[in-house]
Coordinates of C-alpha atoms and ligand atoms in Angstrom, one line a residue:
M47 CA 32.3 34.0 -6.6
E48 CA 31.3 30.3 -6.4
F49 CA 29.0 29.2 -3.7
E50 CA 28.6 25.8 -1.9
P51 CA 25.9 25.0 0.4
V52 CA 26.2 23.5 3.8
I53 CA 23.4 21.8 5.4
G54 CA 22.5 20.2 8.9
L55 CA 19.1 18.7 9.5
E56 CA 17.3 18.1 12.8
V57 CA 14.9 15.3 12.4
H58 CA 12.3 14.4 15.2
A59 CA 11.3 10.7 15.1
Q60 CA 8.1 9.6 17.2
L61 CA 9.1 6.5 19.1
K62 CA 6.6 3.5 18.6
T63 CA 5.7 2.9 22.4
D64 CA 2.2 2.0 23.5
S65 CA 2.3 4.7 26.2
K66 CA 3.6 8.2 26.8
I67 CA 7.1 9.2 28.0
F68 CA 6.3 10.1 31.5
C69 CA 2.7 8.8 31.9
G70 CA 0.5 5.8 31.2
C71 CA -1.6 7.5 28.4
S72 CA -2.0 5.9 25.1
T73 CA 0.0 7.2 22.1
K74 CA -2.6 5.9 19.6
F75 CA -2.8 8.1 16.8
G76 CA -6.2 9.6 15.6
S77 CA -8.4 9.3 18.7
E78 CA -10.8 11.6 19.9
P79 CA -9.1 15.0 20.7
N80 CA -8.0 15.1 24.5
S81 CA -9.3 11.6 25.3
Q82 CA -5.6 10.4 25.7
T83 CA -4.6 12.7 28.6
C84 CA -4.0 12.9 32.3
P85 CA -2.7 15.1 35.1
V86 CA 0.8 14.5 34.1
C87 CA 0.6 15.1 30.5
T88 CA -1.7 18.2 30.9
G89 CA 0.8 19.9 33.3
M90 CA -1.4 19.7 36.7
P91 CA 0.3 21.0 39.8
G92 CA 1.7 18.3 41.9
V93 CA 2.2 15.4 39.7
L94 CA 5.5 13.5 38.9
P95 CA 6.7 12.4 35.7
V96 CA 8.0 8.6 35.5
L97 CA 10.3 7.9 32.7
N98 CA 9.0 5.1 30.1
K99 CA 11.7 2.3 30.3
K100 CA 11.0 1.4 26.5
V101 CA 11.5 4.9 25.4
V102 CA 15.3 4.4 26.5
E103 CA 15.4 1.0 25.1
F104 CA 14.4 2.3 21.8
A105 CA 16.9 5.2 21.9
I106 CA 19.7 2.6 22.9
K107 CA 18.6 0.8 19.6
M108 CA 19.1 3.8 17.4
A109 CA 22.3 4.7 19.2
I110 CA 23.9 1.1 18.5
S111 CA 22.7 1.3 15.0
T112 CA 24.3 4.8 14.2
D113 CA 27.6 3.9 16.3
S114 CA 26.7 6.8 18.6
K115 CA 28.3 6.9 21.9
I116 CA 25.7 6.5 24.8
A117 CA 26.4 8.6 27.8
D118 CA 27.0 6.8 31.2
K119 CA 24.9 9.5 32.5
S120 CA 22.5 11.9 30.8
I121 CA 20.2 14.5 32.1
L122 CA 16.5 15.5 31.3
A123 CA 16.0 19.1 31.1
R124 CA 13.5 21.7 31.1
K125 CA 13.2 23.9 28.1
N126 CA 11.0 26.7 29.2
Y127 CA 8.7 28.5 26.8
F128 CA 5.0 29.5 26.7
Y129 CA 2.7 28.1 24.0
P130 CA -0.9 27.0 24.1
D131 CA 0.2 23.5 23.0
L132 CA 2.4 23.1 26.0
P133 CA 0.7 23.2 29.2
K134 CA 3.5 22.9 31.6
A135 CA 5.1 25.8 29.9
Y136 CA 8.2 23.7 29.3
Q137 CA 9.1 20.7 27.4
I138 CA 11.3 18.0 28.9
S139 CA 14.1 17.5 26.7
Q140 CA 17.9 17.2 27.1
Y141 CA 20.5 19.9 26.5
E142 CA 24.0 19.8 27.8
E143 CA 24.0 16.2 28.6
P144 CA 22.3 14.4 25.8
F145 CA 21.6 10.5 25.4
C146 CA 24.4 9.8 23.0
S147 CA 26.7 11.7 20.9
G148 CA 28.6 11.1 17.7
G149 CA 28.0 8.2 15.0
Y150 CA 26.8 8.3 11.6
V151 CA 24.2 7.3 9.1
E152 CA 25.4 5.7 5.7
I153 CA 24.3 6.7 2.5
Q154 CA 25.4 5.7 -0.9
L155 CA 26.4 8.3 -3.2
D156 CA 27.2 7.3 -7.1
G157 CA 28.2 3.9 -6.0
T158 CA 30.3 4.7 -2.8
W159 CA 29.2 4.6 0.9
K160 CA 29.4 7.8 2.6
K161 CA 29.0 8.7 6.4
I162 CA 26.7 11.6 7.3
F163 CA 27.9 12.6 10.7
L164 CA 25.6 12.9 13.7
T165 CA 26.0 15.6 16.5
R166 CA 24.0 13.7 18.9
I167 CA 20.5 12.2 19.5
H168 CA 18.5 12.9 22.4
I169 CA 15.2 12.1 24.2
E170 CA 12.4 14.3 24.6
E171 CA 8.5 14.8 24.8
D172 CA 6.4 16.0 22.2
A173 CA 4.0 19.1 22.6
G174 CA 0.1 19.1 21.7
K175 CA -1.4 20.2 18.6
L176 CA -3.2 23.5 17.7
L177 CA -6.1 23.2 15.3
H178 CA -6.7 26.6 13.7
P179 CA -9.8 27.9 12.1
E180 CA -8.7 27.6 8.7
T181 CA -8.8 23.9 9.1
Y182 CA -12.3 23.5 10.2
D183 CA -15.3 25.8 11.0
M184 CA -15.5 27.1 14.7
H185 CA -16.3 30.8 14.4
G186 CA -12.7 31.7 14.3
K187 CA -11.4 30.0 17.5
S188 CA -8.5 27.8 17.8
K189 CA -8.8 24.4 19.8
V190 CA -6.0 22.6 21.2
D191 CA -5.7 18.7 21.3
F192 CA -3.3 17.5 24.3
N193 CA -3.1 13.7 23.0
R194 CA 0.3 14.3 21.6
C195 CA 1.7 16.1 24.8
G196 CA 4.2 13.8 26.1
V197 CA 4.6 11.5 23.1
P198 CA 8.1 10.2 23.1
L199 CA 10.5 11.6 20.6
I200 CA 13.9 11.3 19.7
E201 CA 15.9 14.1 18.0
I202 CA 18.7 13.1 15.5
V203 CA 21.1 15.9 14.9
T204 CA 23.4 15.9 12.0
E205 CA 26.9 17.9 12.0
P206 CA 26.7 20.8 9.1
V207 CA 28.1 18.2 6.7
I208 CA 25.4 17.7 4.1
S209 CA 26.6 19.2 0.7
S210 CA 23.4 19.6 -1.4
P211 CA 19.7 19.1 -1.2
D212 CA 19.7 15.7 -2.8
V213 CA 21.8 14.4 -0.5
A214 CA 19.8 15.7 2.4
Y215 CA 16.9 13.8 0.7
L216 CA 19.1 10.7 0.4
Y217 CA 19.9 10.8 4.2
L218 CA 16.4 11.3 5.3
T219 CA 15.5 8.3 2.9
K220 CA 18.1 6.2 4.8
L221 CA 17.3 7.6 8.3
K222 CA 13.8 6.7 7.9
Q223 CA 14.8 3.3 6.6
L224 CA 16.9 2.7 9.5
L225 CA 14.3 3.7 12.3
V226 CA 11.6 1.5 10.5
Y227 CA 14.0 -1.5 10.4
L228 CA 14.6 -1.1 14.0
E229 CA 10.8 -0.9 14.5
I230 CA 11.1 2.0 16.9
C231 CA 9.2 4.6 14.5
N232 CA 6.6 4.1 12.1
G233 CA 8.3 6.7 9.7
N234 CA 4.9 8.1 8.8
M235 CA 5.2 11.7 7.7
E236 CA 1.7 12.5 7.4
E237 CA 0.9 11.5 10.8
G238 CA 3.8 13.5 12.0
S239 CA 5.8 10.7 13.2
L240 CA 8.7 12.0 11.4
R241 CA 9.5 15.7 11.2
C242 CA 12.4 17.7 9.9
D243 CA 14.1 21.2 10.3
A244 CA 16.6 22.1 7.9
N245 CA 19.4 24.4 8.5
V246 CA 21.3 25.9 5.9
S247 CA 24.1 28.2 5.0
V248 CA 26.2 29.1 1.9
R249 CA 29.9 30.0 1.7
E250 CA 32.5 30.5 -0.9
K251 CA 33.3 27.0 -2.4
G252 CA 36.3 25.3 -0.7
S253 CA 36.1 27.6 2.4
D254 CA 36.1 26.1 6.0
K255 CA 34.4 28.6 7.7
L256 CA 30.6 28.4 8.1
G257 CA 28.2 30.9 6.8
I258 CA 25.4 32.3 8.9
K259 CA 22.2 29.6 8.6
S260 CA 18.7 29.9 8.4
E261 CA 16.4 27.3 9.8
I262 CA 13.5 26.1 7.7
K263 CA 10.5 24.6 9.6
N264 CA 7.2 23.0 8.6
L265 CA 8.4 20.8 6.3
N266 CA 6.0 17.8 6.0
S267 CA 7.8 15.5 3.1
F268 CA 11.4 14.4 2.1
K269 CA 10.8 16.1 -1.4
G270 CA 9.6 19.3 0.4
V271 CA 12.9 19.4 2.4
E272 CA 14.8 19.2 -0.7
K273 CA 12.8 21.9 -2.5
A274 CA 12.7 24.2 0.4
L275 CA 16.5 23.9 0.7
E276 CA 17.1 24.8 -3.2
F277 CA 14.9 27.6 -2.8
E278 CA 16.7 28.9 0.4
I279 CA 20.2 28.4 -1.0
E280 CA 19.3 30.4 -4.0
R281 CA 17.7 33.2 -1.9
Q282 CA 20.9 33.4 0.4
K283 CA 23.2 33.5 -2.9
K284 CA 21.3 36.3 -4.3
L285 CA 21.4 38.3 -0.9
I286 CA 25.4 37.8 -0.7
T287 CA 25.8 38.5 -4.4
S288 CA 23.9 41.7 -4.1
G289 CA 26.1 42.6 -1.0
E290 CA 23.1 42.1 1.6
K291 CA 23.8 40.3 4.9
I292 CA 22.1 37.1 5.8
I293 CA 20.4 37.2 9.3
Q294 CA 20.3 34.1 11.4
E295 CA 16.6 33.5 11.3
T296 CA 13.7 30.9 11.2
L297 CA 11.7 30.4 8.1
L298 CA 8.4 28.7 7.5
W299 CA 8.1 26.6 4.3
D300 CA 4.9 27.1 2.3
A301 CA 4.4 23.8 0.3
N302 CA 1.8 25.3 -1.8
K303 CA 3.5 28.2 -3.1
N304 CA 7.2 26.8 -2.7
I305 CA 8.5 29.7 -0.9
A306 CA 9.8 30.2 2.6
I307 CA 8.6 32.9 4.7
P308 CA 10.4 34.5 7.6
M309 CA 9.0 33.6 10.8
R310 CA 11.1 34.9 13.5
S311 CA 14.6 36.0 14.2
K312 CA 16.6 33.1 15.9
E313 CA 16.1 32.5 19.4
E314 CA 19.1 31.5 21.5
A315 CA 19.6 28.6 23.8
H316 CA 19.7 30.9 26.7
D317 CA 16.2 32.1 25.7
Y318 CA 14.9 28.7 27.0
R319 CA 16.3 29.0 30.4
Y320 CA 17.2 25.2 30.2
F321 CA 17.9 23.5 33.6
P322 CA 17.9 19.9 34.8
D323 CA 14.4 18.7 35.8
P324 CA 14.3 18.4 39.5
D325 CA 11.6 15.8 39.2
L326 CA 13.7 13.6 37.3
V327 CA 16.8 11.6 38.3
P328 CA 19.7 11.6 35.9
L329 CA 19.4 9.0 33.4
W330 CA 22.1 6.1 33.9
V331 CA 22.7 3.3 31.4
D332 CA 24.9 0.4 32.0
N333 CA 26.8 -1.9 29.6
E334 CA 24.9 -4.8 30.4
W335 CA 21.6 -3.4 29.3
I336 CA 23.3 -2.0 26.1
N337 CA 24.8 -5.5 25.4
S338 CA 21.5 -7.3 26.0
I339 CA 19.8 -4.8 23.6
K340 CA 22.5 -5.4 21.1
S341 CA 21.5 -9.0 20.4
E342 CA 17.7 -7.8 19.4
I343 CA 19.0 -5.5 16.8
P344 CA 17.9 -6.9 13.3
E345 CA 20.1 -7.3 10.4
L346 CA 20.5 -3.6 9.1
P347 CA 19.7 -2.1 5.5
K348 CA 23.4 -1.8 4.5
N349 CA 24.3 -5.3 5.7
K350 CA 21.2 -6.8 4.1
K351 CA 21.9 -5.1 0.9
L352 CA 25.5 -6.3 0.8
R353 CA 24.4 -9.8 1.6
F354 CA 21.8 -9.9 -1.2
I355 CA 24.5 -8.9 -3.5
E356 CA 26.9 -11.4 -2.5
Q357 CA 24.6 -14.4 -1.6
Y358 CA 21.9 -14.1 -4.7
N359 CA 24.4 -12.1 -7.1
L360 CA 21.9 -9.3 -7.5
S361 CA 22.8 -5.8 -9.1
D362 CA 23.3 -3.0 -6.7
Y363 CA 20.1 -1.5 -8.0
N364 CA 18.0 -4.7 -7.6
A365 CA 19.5 -5.1 -4.0
E366 CA 18.8 -1.6 -3.0
I367 CA 15.0 -1.8 -4.0
L368 CA 14.6 -5.5 -2.3
T369 CA 16.0 -4.4 0.9
A370 CA 14.1 -1.1 0.8
T371 CA 11.9 -2.7 3.8
K372 CA 12.7 -5.7 5.8
E373 CA 9.1 -7.1 4.7
L374 CA 10.3 -6.9 1.1
G375 CA 13.5 -8.4 1.6
N376 CA 11.8 -11.4 3.4
Y377 CA 9.4 -11.8 0.8
F378 CA 12.4 -12.0 -1.8
E379 CA 14.2 -14.7 0.3
E380 CA 11.0 -16.6 0.9
T381 CA 10.5 -16.6 -3.1
V382 CA 13.9 -18.0 -3.8
K383 CA 13.5 -21.0 -1.3
H384 CA 11.2 -22.3 -4.3
C385 CA 13.2 -21.6 -7.5
E386 CA 16.6 -21.1 -8.6
D387 CA 17.1 -18.2 -10.9
Y388 CA 17.6 -15.4 -8.0
K389 CA 18.0 -12.8 -10.8
K390 CA 14.8 -13.5 -12.5
A391 CA 12.9 -13.8 -9.2
S392 CA 14.1 -10.5 -8.1
N393 CA 13.1 -8.9 -11.6
W394 CA 9.9 -10.5 -11.3
I395 CA 9.4 -8.9 -7.7
I396 CA 10.6 -5.6 -8.7
T397 CA 8.5 -5.2 -11.9
E398 CA 5.3 -7.2 -11.5
V399 CA 5.0 -7.4 -7.8
L400 CA 5.9 -3.7 -7.0
K401 CA 3.5 -2.6 -9.7
I402 CA 0.6 -4.3 -8.0
L403 CA 1.4 -3.1 -4.6
N404 CA 1.6 0.5 -6.2
E405 CA -1.6 0.4 -8.0
K406 CA -3.5 -1.3 -5.0
K407 CA -1.5 1.0 -2.4
I408 CA -1.0 -2.0 -0.1
E409 CA 2.2 -3.3 1.7
I410 CA 3.8 -6.4 0.5
N411 CA 2.5 -8.2 3.7
D412 CA -1.0 -7.5 2.5
F413 CA -0.3 -9.0 -1.0
N414 CA -2.5 -12.2 -1.6
V415 CA 0.0 -13.8 -3.8
K416 CA 2.4 -15.7 -1.1
P417 CA 6.1 -15.9 -1.9
E418 CA 6.0 -19.7 -1.9
N419 CA 3.4 -19.5 -4.8
L420 CA 5.5 -17.0 -6.7
G421 CA 8.4 -18.9 -6.2
S422 CA 7.2 -22.3 -7.6
M423 CA 5.6 -20.7 -10.4
L424 CA 8.7 -19.2 -11.3
K425 CA 10.3 -22.7 -10.8
S426 CA 7.8 -23.8 -13.6
V427 CA 9.3 -21.2 -15.9
E428 CA 12.8 -22.2 -15.1
E429 CA 11.7 -25.8 -16.0
G430 CA 9.9 -24.8 -19.1
T431 CA 6.5 -26.1 -18.2
V432 CA 5.3 -22.5 -18.3
S433 CA 6.4 -20.0 -20.8
S434 CA 7.3 -16.5 -19.7
K435 CA 4.0 -15.2 -21.5
M436 CA 1.9 -17.9 -19.7
A437 CA 3.7 -16.8 -16.7
K438 CA 2.2 -13.3 -16.7
E439 CA -1.3 -14.6 -17.5
I440 CA -0.8 -17.2 -14.4
F441 CA 0.5 -14.5 -12.0
E442 CA -2.4 -12.1 -12.8
E443 CA -4.9 -14.9 -12.0
M444 CA -3.0 -15.5 -9.0
T445 CA -3.2 -12.0 -7.8
L446 CA -7.0 -12.3 -8.4
S447 CA -7.7 -15.4 -6.6
G448 CA -4.7 -16.1 -4.5
K449 CA -4.6 -19.5 -5.5
P450 CA -1.5 -21.4 -6.2
A451 CA 0.3 -21.3 -9.7
D452 CA -0.5 -25.5 -9.9
A453 CA -4.2 -24.9 -9.3
I454 CA -4.5 -22.2 -12.0
I455 CA -2.4 -24.0 -14.5
K456 CA -4.7 -26.9 -14.2
E457 CA -7.8 -25.1 -14.3
K458 CA -6.7 -23.2 -17.3
G459 CA -4.9 -26.0 -19.0
L460 CA -1.9 -23.8 -19.2
V461 CA 0.9 -26.4 -19.0
Q462 CA 3.5 -26.2 -21.7
I463 CA 4.0 -29.2 -23.9
I464 CA 7.8 -30.2 -23.3
D465 CA 7.4 -33.7 -24.2
T466 CA 9.6 -34.0 -27.2
E467 CA 7.7 -37.2 -28.7
E468 CA 4.5 -35.4 -28.6
I469 CA 5.9 -32.4 -30.4
S470 CA 7.8 -34.4 -32.7
K471 CA 4.4 -36.1 -33.6
T472 CA 2.5 -32.8 -34.3
I473 CA 5.3 -31.8 -36.6
D474 CA 5.2 -34.8 -38.7
D475 CA 1.7 -34.3 -38.9
I476 CA 2.0 -30.7 -40.1
L477 CA 4.7 -31.4 -42.6
E478 CA 2.5 -34.3 -43.8
K479 CA -0.5 -31.9 -44.4
N480 CA 1.8 -29.2 -46.2
Q481 CA 3.8 -31.2 -48.7
N482 CA 3.7 -28.4 -51.1
E483 CA 5.5 -26.0 -48.5
V484 CA 7.9 -28.6 -47.7
S485 CA 9.2 -29.1 -51.2
L486 CA 9.1 -25.3 -51.8
Y487 CA 11.3 -25.2 -48.6
I488 CA 13.6 -28.0 -49.8
N489 CA 13.9 -26.1 -52.8
G490 CA 15.3 -23.0 -51.1
K491 CA 12.5 -21.2 -49.8
E492 CA 13.7 -21.1 -46.2
K493 CA 11.6 -18.2 -45.1
L494 CA 8.7 -21.2 -44.9
F495 CA 10.3 -22.0 -41.5
G496 CA 8.2 -19.6 -39.7
F497 CA 5.0 -20.8 -41.6
F498 CA 5.7 -24.3 -39.9
V499 CA 6.4 -23.1 -36.6
G500 CA 3.0 -21.0 -37.0
Q501 CA 1.1 -24.1 -37.7
I502 CA 2.5 -26.2 -35.1
M503 CA 1.8 -23.8 -32.4
K504 CA -1.5 -23.4 -33.8
A505 CA -2.1 -27.2 -33.7
T506 CA -0.8 -27.3 -29.9
K507 CA -3.1 -24.2 -29.1
G508 CA 0.3 -22.1 -28.4
K509 CA 1.2 -24.6 -25.7
A510 CA 4.3 -26.4 -27.5
N511 CA 7.4 -25.2 -26.0
P512 CA 8.9 -22.9 -28.8
K513 CA 12.6 -24.1 -28.3
I514 CA 11.7 -27.5 -28.6
V515 CA 9.6 -26.8 -31.7
N516 CA 12.5 -25.1 -33.3
E517 CA 15.1 -27.6 -32.7
E518 CA 12.9 -30.7 -33.6
L519 CA 11.6 -29.0 -36.9
R520 CA 15.1 -28.0 -38.0
K521 CA 16.3 -31.5 -37.3
K522 CA 13.6 -33.0 -39.6
L523 CA 13.6 -30.5 -42.4
N524 CA 17.4 -30.9 -42.5
I525 CA 16.8 -34.7 -43.0
L526 CA 14.2 -34.2 -45.6
K527 CA 16.7 -31.7 -47.6
K528 CA 19.5 -34.5 -47.5
K529 CA 17.4 -37.1 -49.2
Ligands
ADP641 P1 20.5 25.8 17.1 O1 21.1 26.3 18.3 O2 20.1 27.0 16.1 O3 19.6 24.7 16.9 P2 22.6 24.0 16.3 O4 24.1 24.6 16.6 O5 22.0 23.3 17.5 O6 21.9 25.1 16.0 O7 22.5 23.2 15.1 C1 21.3 22.8 14.5 C2 21.7 22.2 13.3 O8 22.1 23.3 12.2 C3 22.5 21.1 13.3 O9 22.1 20.0 12.2 C4 23.8 21.8 12.7 O10 24.6 20.9 11.9 C5 23.1 22.8 11.7 N1 24.1 24.0 11.5 C6 24.6 24.6 12.5 N2 25.4 25.7 11.8 C7 25.3 25.8 10.7 C8 25.7 26.3 9.6 N3 26.5 27.5 9.8 N4 25.2 26.0 8.3 C9 24.5 24.9 8.2 N5 24.0 24.3 9.1 C10 24.3 24.4 10.3
MG642 MG1 17.4 24.0 16.1
ZN643 ZN1 -1.0 11.3 30.5

């Protein structure tokens, strides 16, 4: 029997608001444990939650950008369970009437655009963080940090439509890119700003029935999601092939051992006793508000990429890389305001600039070569006053000192000689000094052409434009030949 996997992903994205979802506490990451708490987010009796408007605004942005249908009215519900990181013993989330439903995120697979359909996006609060003794030394006791309690999240749930682990990886990359473009989430997985649970089942290839799924948690990188899915798909295939039953369960991924360990059999929604939170009114979102937010949506990755291909005649590959972040796209567009060869500029950024960003582990906005300086240096290459080889040298100097190209060219005396007359004089000089070689050349020893070029370059300390040298030298030798 041939199998095919079916995957659905649930992603929690932490929203980049300054304060929490139902109180005024700060959401700043990495602060002293329990320093950002109050009676509301620690679940003290008698307190009342007040919904943060910014959270709804950010959720609207995401809904618009995924073409998801925002519900006129949605409900904040209590999801009840006990755990030490949840002081209220319920999480405020959404269940029966989520914030929005439907929509999609687009990915590009082998050159064609494909929609990954979403089931829903809903708003909820985060729980605290447990620190277990393995991670620090505290005589075997666990500690709890409530700073994360009440930090706003959106949960983005896909339909069971993802057909392989690498498509899951691609989807996550694109989802993160969208969230970061919208500036509603910083996308930082190490800080837990983006967390993913992966659901997977296998079925007979071509079947339209879904198999029994398992859900993998504790995935802390996109590559981890991909690996965990590969592992779980193989495990399920083996079970089915050997005639065993798949049970619906939750597994924990162990990234060190690359295995998934069963955690618990699957809980059902009714175990959570969801009900509308009586402390919060239903959430009404009117069209006027949605429309005013529409105008704040920036150019999104797909549109930017297509525009780069069209406007600058870039390859799909280059456009993809240059639009990976808004900032890199801006850097490219600022650069090409100062030069004409878009393709060359894009290649320079992709090879030379990104290499340095990788080496220094910095972002483009922290790069000390300003785009206008890179652009004007590339312009000099286009005009021929700087050779490609010199350009590398100048660029290296620019990355060290941050100075504009012109200043470095002057300082180092790196300007190329493109004055034909000056080159012509040097050529005459060299031919004059090497009359033996000239007569050998005229009598057929054409290999000596390179020798003359070498001498000329030496005399100009490598600064003569090689193209002009070649042309002028050829002309002069031809004249001598005919004499
Ligand atoms: P749960 O109640 O277990 O959270 P949901 O129906 O809400 O399950 O779905 C959670 C995620 O699992 C969604 O992304 C959905 O697409 C995916 N999913 C549901 N059923 C399957 C299945 N049989 N195989 C793979 N993925 C599935
Ligand atoms: Mg689930
Ligand atoms: Zn608080």
